[in-house]
Short mmCIF file of C-alpha atoms in Angstrom, two decimals:
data_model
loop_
_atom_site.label_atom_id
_atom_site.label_comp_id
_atom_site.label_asym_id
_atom_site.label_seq_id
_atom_site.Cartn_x
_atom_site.Cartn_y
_atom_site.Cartn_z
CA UNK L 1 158.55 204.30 185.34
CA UNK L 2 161.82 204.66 183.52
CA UNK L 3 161.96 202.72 180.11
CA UNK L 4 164.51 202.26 177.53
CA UNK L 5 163.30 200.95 173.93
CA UNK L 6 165.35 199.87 170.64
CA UNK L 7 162.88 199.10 167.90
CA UNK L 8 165.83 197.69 165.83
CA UNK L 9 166.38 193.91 166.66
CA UNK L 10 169.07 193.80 164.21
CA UNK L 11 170.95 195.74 161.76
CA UNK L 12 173.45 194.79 158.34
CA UNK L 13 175.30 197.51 157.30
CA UNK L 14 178.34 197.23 154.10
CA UNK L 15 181.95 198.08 155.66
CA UNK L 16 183.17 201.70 155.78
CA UNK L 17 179.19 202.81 155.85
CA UNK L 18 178.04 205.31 159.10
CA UNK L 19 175.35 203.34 160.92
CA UNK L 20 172.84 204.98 163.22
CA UNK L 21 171.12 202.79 165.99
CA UNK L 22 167.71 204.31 167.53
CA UNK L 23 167.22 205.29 171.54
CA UNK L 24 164.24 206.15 172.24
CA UNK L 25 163.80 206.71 176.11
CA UNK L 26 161.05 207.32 178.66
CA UNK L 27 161.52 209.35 181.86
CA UNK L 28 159.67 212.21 184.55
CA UNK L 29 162.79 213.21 186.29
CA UNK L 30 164.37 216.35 184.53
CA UNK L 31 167.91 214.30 185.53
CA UNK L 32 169.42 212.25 183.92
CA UNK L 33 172.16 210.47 181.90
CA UNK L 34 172.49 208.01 178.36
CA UNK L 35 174.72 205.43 177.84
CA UNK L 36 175.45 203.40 174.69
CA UNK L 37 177.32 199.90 175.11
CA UNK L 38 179.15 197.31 173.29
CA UNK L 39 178.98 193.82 173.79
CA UNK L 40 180.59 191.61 171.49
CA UNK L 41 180.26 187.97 171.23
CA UNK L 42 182.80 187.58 174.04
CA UNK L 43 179.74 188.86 176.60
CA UNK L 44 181.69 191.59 177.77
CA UNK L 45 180.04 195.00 178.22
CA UNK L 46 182.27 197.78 176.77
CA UNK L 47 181.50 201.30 177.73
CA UNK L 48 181.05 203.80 174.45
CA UNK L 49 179.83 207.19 175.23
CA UNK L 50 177.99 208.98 177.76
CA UNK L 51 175.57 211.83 177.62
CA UNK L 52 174.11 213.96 180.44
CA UNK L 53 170.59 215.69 180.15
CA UNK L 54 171.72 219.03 180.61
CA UNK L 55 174.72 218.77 178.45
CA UNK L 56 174.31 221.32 175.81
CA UNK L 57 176.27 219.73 173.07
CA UNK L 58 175.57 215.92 171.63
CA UNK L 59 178.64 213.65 172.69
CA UNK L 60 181.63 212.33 170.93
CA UNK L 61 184.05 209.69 171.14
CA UNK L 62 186.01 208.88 168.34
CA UNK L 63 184.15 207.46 166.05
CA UNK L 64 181.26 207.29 167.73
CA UNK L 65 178.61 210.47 168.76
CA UNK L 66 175.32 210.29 170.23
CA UNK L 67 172.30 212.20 168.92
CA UNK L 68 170.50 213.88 171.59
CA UNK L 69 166.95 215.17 171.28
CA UNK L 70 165.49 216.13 174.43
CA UNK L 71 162.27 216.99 172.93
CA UNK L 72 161.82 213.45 170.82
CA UNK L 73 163.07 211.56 174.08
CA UNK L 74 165.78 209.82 171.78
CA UNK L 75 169.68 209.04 172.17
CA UNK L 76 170.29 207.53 168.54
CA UNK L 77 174.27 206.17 168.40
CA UNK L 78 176.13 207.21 165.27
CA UNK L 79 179.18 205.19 164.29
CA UNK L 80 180.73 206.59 161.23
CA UNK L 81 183.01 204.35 158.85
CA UNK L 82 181.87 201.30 160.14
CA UNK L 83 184.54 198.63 160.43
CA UNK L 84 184.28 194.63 160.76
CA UNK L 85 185.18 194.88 164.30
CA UNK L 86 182.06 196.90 165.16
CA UNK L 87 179.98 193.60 164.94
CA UNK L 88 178.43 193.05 167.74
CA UNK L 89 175.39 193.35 170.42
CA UNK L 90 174.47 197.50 171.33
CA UNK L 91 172.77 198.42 174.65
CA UNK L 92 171.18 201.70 175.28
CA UNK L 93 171.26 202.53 179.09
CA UNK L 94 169.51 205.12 181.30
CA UNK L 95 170.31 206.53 184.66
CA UNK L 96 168.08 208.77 186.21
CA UNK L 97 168.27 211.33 188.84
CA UNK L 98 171.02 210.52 191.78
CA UNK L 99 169.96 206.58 191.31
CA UNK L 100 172.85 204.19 190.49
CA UNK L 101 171.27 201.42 188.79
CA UNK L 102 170.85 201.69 185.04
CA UNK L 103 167.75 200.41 183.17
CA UNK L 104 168.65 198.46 180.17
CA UNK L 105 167.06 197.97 176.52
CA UNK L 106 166.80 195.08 174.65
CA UNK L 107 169.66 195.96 172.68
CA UNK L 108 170.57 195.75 168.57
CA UNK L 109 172.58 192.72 167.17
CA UNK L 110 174.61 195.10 164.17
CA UNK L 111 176.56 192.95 161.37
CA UNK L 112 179.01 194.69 159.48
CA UNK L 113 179.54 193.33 156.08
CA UNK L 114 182.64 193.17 153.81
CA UNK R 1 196.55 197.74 184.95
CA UNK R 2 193.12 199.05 186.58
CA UNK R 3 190.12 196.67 185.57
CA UNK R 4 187.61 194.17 186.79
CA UNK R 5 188.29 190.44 187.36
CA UNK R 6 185.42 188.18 187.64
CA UNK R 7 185.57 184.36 188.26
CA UNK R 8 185.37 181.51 187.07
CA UNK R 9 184.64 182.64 183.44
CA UNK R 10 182.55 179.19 183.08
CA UNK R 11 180.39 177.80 186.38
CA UNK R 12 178.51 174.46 186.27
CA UNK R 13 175.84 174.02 189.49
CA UNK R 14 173.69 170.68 190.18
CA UNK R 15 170.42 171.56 191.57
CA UNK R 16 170.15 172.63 194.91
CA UNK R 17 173.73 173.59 195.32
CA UNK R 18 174.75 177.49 195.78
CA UNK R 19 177.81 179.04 194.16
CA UNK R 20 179.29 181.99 194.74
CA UNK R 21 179.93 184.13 191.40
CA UNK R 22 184.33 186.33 192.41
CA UNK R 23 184.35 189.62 191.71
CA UNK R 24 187.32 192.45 192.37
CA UNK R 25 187.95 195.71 191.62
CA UNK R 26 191.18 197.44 191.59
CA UNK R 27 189.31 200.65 190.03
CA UNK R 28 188.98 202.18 193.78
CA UNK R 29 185.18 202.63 192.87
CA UNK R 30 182.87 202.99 195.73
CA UNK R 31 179.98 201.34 193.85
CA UNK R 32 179.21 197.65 192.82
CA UNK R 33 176.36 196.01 190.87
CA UNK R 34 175.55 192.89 189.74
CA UNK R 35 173.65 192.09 186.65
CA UNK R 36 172.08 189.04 185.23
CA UNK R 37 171.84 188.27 181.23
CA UNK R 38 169.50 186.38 179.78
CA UNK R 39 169.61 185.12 175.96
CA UNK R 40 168.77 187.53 173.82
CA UNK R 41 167.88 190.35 176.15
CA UNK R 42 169.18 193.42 177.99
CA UNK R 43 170.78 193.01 181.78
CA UNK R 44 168.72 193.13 185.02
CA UNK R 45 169.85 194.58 188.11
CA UNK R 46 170.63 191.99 191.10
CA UNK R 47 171.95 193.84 193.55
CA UNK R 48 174.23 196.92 194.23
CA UNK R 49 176.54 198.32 196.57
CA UNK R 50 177.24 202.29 197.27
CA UNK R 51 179.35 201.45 200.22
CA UNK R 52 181.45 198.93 202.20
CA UNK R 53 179.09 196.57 204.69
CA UNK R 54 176.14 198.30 202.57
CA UNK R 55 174.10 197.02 200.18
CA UNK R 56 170.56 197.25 198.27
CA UNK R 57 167.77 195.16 196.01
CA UNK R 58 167.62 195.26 193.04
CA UNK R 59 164.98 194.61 190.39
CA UNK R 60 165.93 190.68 190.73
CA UNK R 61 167.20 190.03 193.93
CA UNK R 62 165.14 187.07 195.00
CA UNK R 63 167.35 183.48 194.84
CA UNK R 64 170.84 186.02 195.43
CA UNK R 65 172.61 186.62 198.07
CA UNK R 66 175.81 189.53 198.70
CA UNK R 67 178.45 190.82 200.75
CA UNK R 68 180.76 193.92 200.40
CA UNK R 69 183.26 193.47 203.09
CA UNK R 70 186.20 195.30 201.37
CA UNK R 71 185.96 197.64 198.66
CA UNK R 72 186.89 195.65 196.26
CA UNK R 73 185.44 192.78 195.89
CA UNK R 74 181.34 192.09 195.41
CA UNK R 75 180.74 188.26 195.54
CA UNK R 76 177.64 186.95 194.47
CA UNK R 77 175.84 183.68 196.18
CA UNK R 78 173.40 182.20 193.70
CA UNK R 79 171.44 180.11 196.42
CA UNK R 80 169.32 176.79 195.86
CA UNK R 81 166.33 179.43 196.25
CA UNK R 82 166.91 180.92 192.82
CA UNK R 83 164.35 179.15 190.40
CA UNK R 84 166.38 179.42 186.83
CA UNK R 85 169.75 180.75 187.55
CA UNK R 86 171.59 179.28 184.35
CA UNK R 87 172.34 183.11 183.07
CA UNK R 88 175.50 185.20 182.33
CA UNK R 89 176.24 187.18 185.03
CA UNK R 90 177.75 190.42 185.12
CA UNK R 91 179.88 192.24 187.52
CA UNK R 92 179.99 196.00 187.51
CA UNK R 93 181.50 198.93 189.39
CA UNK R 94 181.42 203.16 189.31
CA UNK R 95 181.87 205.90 191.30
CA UNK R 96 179.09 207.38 193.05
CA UNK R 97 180.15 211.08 191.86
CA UNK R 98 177.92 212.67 189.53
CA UNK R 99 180.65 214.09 187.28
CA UNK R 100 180.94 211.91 184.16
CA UNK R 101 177.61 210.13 184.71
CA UNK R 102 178.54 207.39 187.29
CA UNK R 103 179.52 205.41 184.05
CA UNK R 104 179.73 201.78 184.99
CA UNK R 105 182.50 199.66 183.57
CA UNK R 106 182.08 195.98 183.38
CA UNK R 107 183.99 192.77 184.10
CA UNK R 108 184.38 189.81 181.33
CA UNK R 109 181.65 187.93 183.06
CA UNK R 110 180.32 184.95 184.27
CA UNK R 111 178.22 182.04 182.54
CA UNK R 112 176.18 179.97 184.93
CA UNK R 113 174.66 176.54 183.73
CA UNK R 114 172.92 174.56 185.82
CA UNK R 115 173.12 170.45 185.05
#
């Protein structure tokens, strides 16, 4: 069975600091793809970065990247200079093989402090 | 400017009605999802849609009812059948090409309370 876990309920982080939040993720099928999500308090969910399993480099976006280990089954988001904005609820996401749904984790509530 | 609309933002049901949960697309995705939220947890998968007049199960599908008669728009019946439906309710739609993932982009929502 396909299984997303974040073992971080919650983070606080001081402004301006990089921030990593853990992915770990559990999956047979050889094919696959990692999302990371936003949702702030207004509930919507705001797409970050992507990464495929057979892309050879980690992903970037901005000021976000995605740490890929294949080996360690993990898909840790890395926001660097962390800004007040960046407060909010993160959701790692898995797709696997040609399937369309994704399977959810629990997610991280990150505070940024001033 | 290419997005997802869903409606009402805010939905108040007495017991034992059903309301139907909008939702458009004007990304000219193939796919459609719907996702429930719980407090303080990640989304579950309702139903989806790959195709017009197609449709599948999700994980949660019992108590929901769909339709896709256009492209794009996914309405969602929440019926009398569905036990605890006060939930925020999320609309979602992709492509069904493998390049770039399938990412799914979501709409604003919608928060169910039942009275």
């Amino acid at each position: 069975a396909q299984k997303i876990t974040q073992t971080q309920p919650g983070m606080f982080v001081q402004e301006k600091e990089a921030v990593t939040l853990d992915c770990t993720y559990d999956t047979s099928d050889p094919s696959y793809g990692l999302f990371w999500y936003k949702q702030p308090s207004s509930g919507e969910m705001i797409f970050l970065i992507y990464q495929g399993s057979y892309d050879q480099q980690n992903a970037t976006e901005g000021r976000y990247s995605l740490n890929f280990q294949k080996a360690r089954k993990s898909a840790n988001l890395v926001i660097s200079a962390s800004q007040l904005g960046d407060s909010a609820m993160y959701f790692c996401a898995m797709r696997v093989g040609g399937a369309q749904k994704l399977v959810f984790g629990q997610g991280t509530r990150l505070t940024i402090n001033p | 400017d290419g997005g997802i609309t869903q409606s009402p933002k805010y939905l108040f049901r007495k017991e034992g009605q059903n309301v139907t949960l909008s939702c458009e697309q004007n990304l000219n995705h193939d796919a459609m999802y719907w996702y429930r939220q719980d407090p303080g947890q990640g989304l579950r998968l309702i139903y989806y849609s790959q195709i017009v007049n197609d449709f599948q199960k999700g994980d949660i599908a019992e108590g929901y009812s769909v339709s896709r008669e256009k492209k794009e728009s996914f309405p969602l019946t929440v019926t009398s059948a569905q036990k605890n439906p006060t939930a925020f309710y999320l609309c979602a739609s992709s492509t069904t090409r493998l390049a770039g993932g399938k990412t799914q982009y979501f709409g604003p929502g919608t928060r169910l309370t039942v009275l």
